Amino acid sequence: MKRGGLTREGWIRLAVVVAFVLAFELLCRLGVLPRTVVLPPSEMATSLWHLLETGEFTADIVSTLQDVAIASALSIALGFALGIAIHALPRLRATLEPLLASYYAIPTFMFYPVFIVVFGVSDRAIIAIAVLLSIVAMIASTLTGLDRIPRVLRKTAAIYRMGLARRALLIDLPAAAPHLFTGIKLAFAYAFIGVIASEFILSGQGIGYQIAYAYNNFENRKMYGLMLLVIIVATVANAVLDTIDRRLQSRLRR
Amino acid sequence: MTAASDGAASGVEIAPRDVHAQLRGVTRVFPLASGAGLHALGPIDLDLYHGEFFAVVGPSGCGKSTLLDVLAGLSPPTDGTATFEDKPIDGVPDGVGVVFQEDASFPWLTVRDNVAFGLRRAGVDEAEIKKRVDYAIGFMGLRDFERAYPAQLSGGMRQRVCIARTLVLQPRLILLDEPFGALDQQTRLLMGDELLRLWRETGATVLLITHALDEAAMLSDRVGVMSARPGRFIDIVETHWPRDRDSRIVSDPGFGAVTARLWEKLRVESLKLMGTRP
Ligand SMILES: Nc1ncnc2c1ncn2[C@@H]1O[C@H](COP(=O)(O)OP(=O)(O)OP(=O)(O)O)[C@@H](O)[C@H]1O
Ligand SMILES: [Mg+2]
């Protein structure tokens, strides 16, 4: 793979995105898509720039990013720990595995009233929902990672007379790293979705809340500016994690 | 079953002090989910003598790797006793090095760090590590790939990394499970020469599992032929080669006789495996 520059596929992907944005812009300008429904991308961008400049939503942005960071960190740490525990207890695992497999078929959000009752309308309720949504991805990835450690590496650890702790640190962890990182990537994505979506329904601040508020008050420019922000943050974060992921996968592939 | 030290099956009389590793009545039965057991190996009696080069050939699935695991202290025999340097094998003994059949290189470390891994674990000082790792990397022809990761290497090169990683620890008993399986015939012969050179220089005892009869015949002092599962030694062939031999031994008139005898025994066992009558 080439370093630095874009690959051929990368250029094609970029071209597709640019063409899409341009077509979108054109349709808006020609009035095919009415302004009352959607703004042209150029105006979304200027609106976002304006919002960032005035600092009107700085507190909301910080609050959202903070919640995402906390929820991701909790999911990753707890999911990893639970994954290890479940892996170590085959009988527990046999009971849990079908539940884990169908977990994402359940719309976790419907439990939001429960969380409001328990935590009140607060960051804690938002974080709880986001964790609930993202932790299972990390648990599943941890299980896969531990399953995929080749038996011969365990034997090799025994040959070097490593104790359990040493083996876990020096063999199991790096051997499982590619899957763990995939889990981290997914956990972050789900946490982001969880936080923004929860803010729509149970919050008085945050990017999600402000999008809903702008929508209710017919403030199209603000709404689309904030939406663009969400898209940019999600895309950039995902691209960075993806690059690391791909490096890990290519190096650690056996 | 108790150790029957006077019941050696190999038939070669040798003073006990010359025995480096010994198996007596060793069997290995794997428990199966159904409750029954899979009898994979034995009973086996084997004396490995100090400094000898012993090859094991046998049909696929006959228990060769299982035998190696027992000698390496990785899995205790179901029955019988195993000793190394007069001590019962209970866990991985000090002084035993293993190269497994599967690729066991660490994909997250460079070739160099892979080779140095065991030395770092043992707390050898850096100057000594550098010296030994340089030597082993040169020895295995990996000099141009020191900084590469295993994913960038061919299967045969990865296996060489594993061999180098084992050799740097200077084991007194080296167990090799089809280490040249991923190599082409020419490289295989040349690697065999290197292995012989190493064996002579270090005085280590070598047990080599292989499926290539010519390789077994060319490298070894003795070749043990195993039966189909459950694997037992049905013949132990002595080659009587000089210690300073190399791959040119294949043109020795005696070489054909050795491989012919190995094949004669092995053919019957391999046919059994394929469900055909000999
Ligand atoms: N951990 C295990 N659990 C159950 N059965 C096993 C286990 N390891 C090996 N066996 C069985 O024991 C038998 C011998 O296996 P082993 O790996 O020792 O054969 P081998 O002679 O090394 O074969 P090959 O030449 O193909 O490497 C096989 O039938 C195998 O299925
Ligand atoms: Mg094997």
Tab-separated table of C-alpha atoms in Angstrom, chain A residues 150-163 166 170-172 174-175 250-254, chain B residues 69 72 74 92-96 98 100 102-108 117-118 121 149 151 158 165 169:
chain	number	residue	atom	x	y	z
A	150	PRO	CA	-3.379	-19.354	17.497
A	151	ARG	CA	-2.869	-22.307	19.798
A	152	VAL	CA	0.757	-22.529	18.747
A	153	LEU	CA	1.421	-19.094	20.284
A	154	ARG	CA	0.087	-20.362	23.601
A	155	LYS	CA	2.424	-23.332	23.294
A	156	THR	CA	5.288	-20.986	22.493
A	157	ALA	CA	4.523	-18.986	25.622
A	158	ALA	CA	4.697	-22.220	27.594
A	159	ILE	CA	8.084	-23.001	26.041
A	160	TYR	CA	9.329	-19.625	27.277
A	161	ARG	CA	7.872	-20.587	30.668
A	162	MET	CA	5.676	-17.526	30.898
A	163	GLY	CA	3.208	-17.233	33.714
A	166	ARG	CA	3.207	-12.457	31.315
A	170	LEU	CA	3.289	-10.281	25.933
A	171	ILE	CA	1.410	-12.798	23.767
A	172	ASP	CA	-2.365	-12.696	24.127
A	174	PRO	CA	-0.669	-8.239	20.942
A	175	ALA	CA	-2.035	-11.329	19.196
A	250	SER	CA	-1.898	-5.675	7.477
A	251	ARG	CA	0.971	-6.035	9.895
A	252	LEU	CA	-0.627	-8.604	12.123
A	253	ARG	CA	-2.234	-10.720	9.457
A	254	ARG	CA	-0.842	-14.220	9.589
B	69	ASP	CA	4.671	-32.255	22.984
B	72	ALA	CA	8.756	-30.678	25.412
B	74	LEU	CA	3.726	-29.415	27.026
B	92	VAL	CA	8.854	-27.511	30.067
B	93	PRO	CA	12.396	-28.552	31.029
B	94	ASP	CA	15.266	-26.105	31.002
B	95	GLY	CA	17.526	-26.660	27.986
B	96	VAL	CA	14.847	-27.838	25.555
B	98	VAL	CA	11.165	-26.382	20.157
B	100	PHE	CA	6.606	-26.146	16.057
B	102	GLU	CA	2.760	-24.370	12.630
B	103	ASP	CA	4.110	-20.876	12.127
B	104	ALA	CA	4.754	-19.555	15.619
B	105	SER	CA	6.451	-16.270	14.736
B	106	PHE	CA	5.064	-13.248	16.553
B	107	PRO	CA	3.436	-11.083	13.877
B	108	TRP	CA	3.693	-7.935	16.010
B	117	PHE	CA	12.530	-12.588	22.274
B	118	GLY	CA	13.677	-15.538	24.356
B	121	ARG	CA	12.925	-12.941	28.548
B	149	TYR	CA	7.495	-8.161	9.992
B	151	ALA	CA	3.491	-10.783	7.400
B	158	ARG	CA	8.852	-17.384	8.857
B	165	ARG	CA	14.508	-17.838	17.719
B	169	LEU	CA	18.813	-19.940	23.376
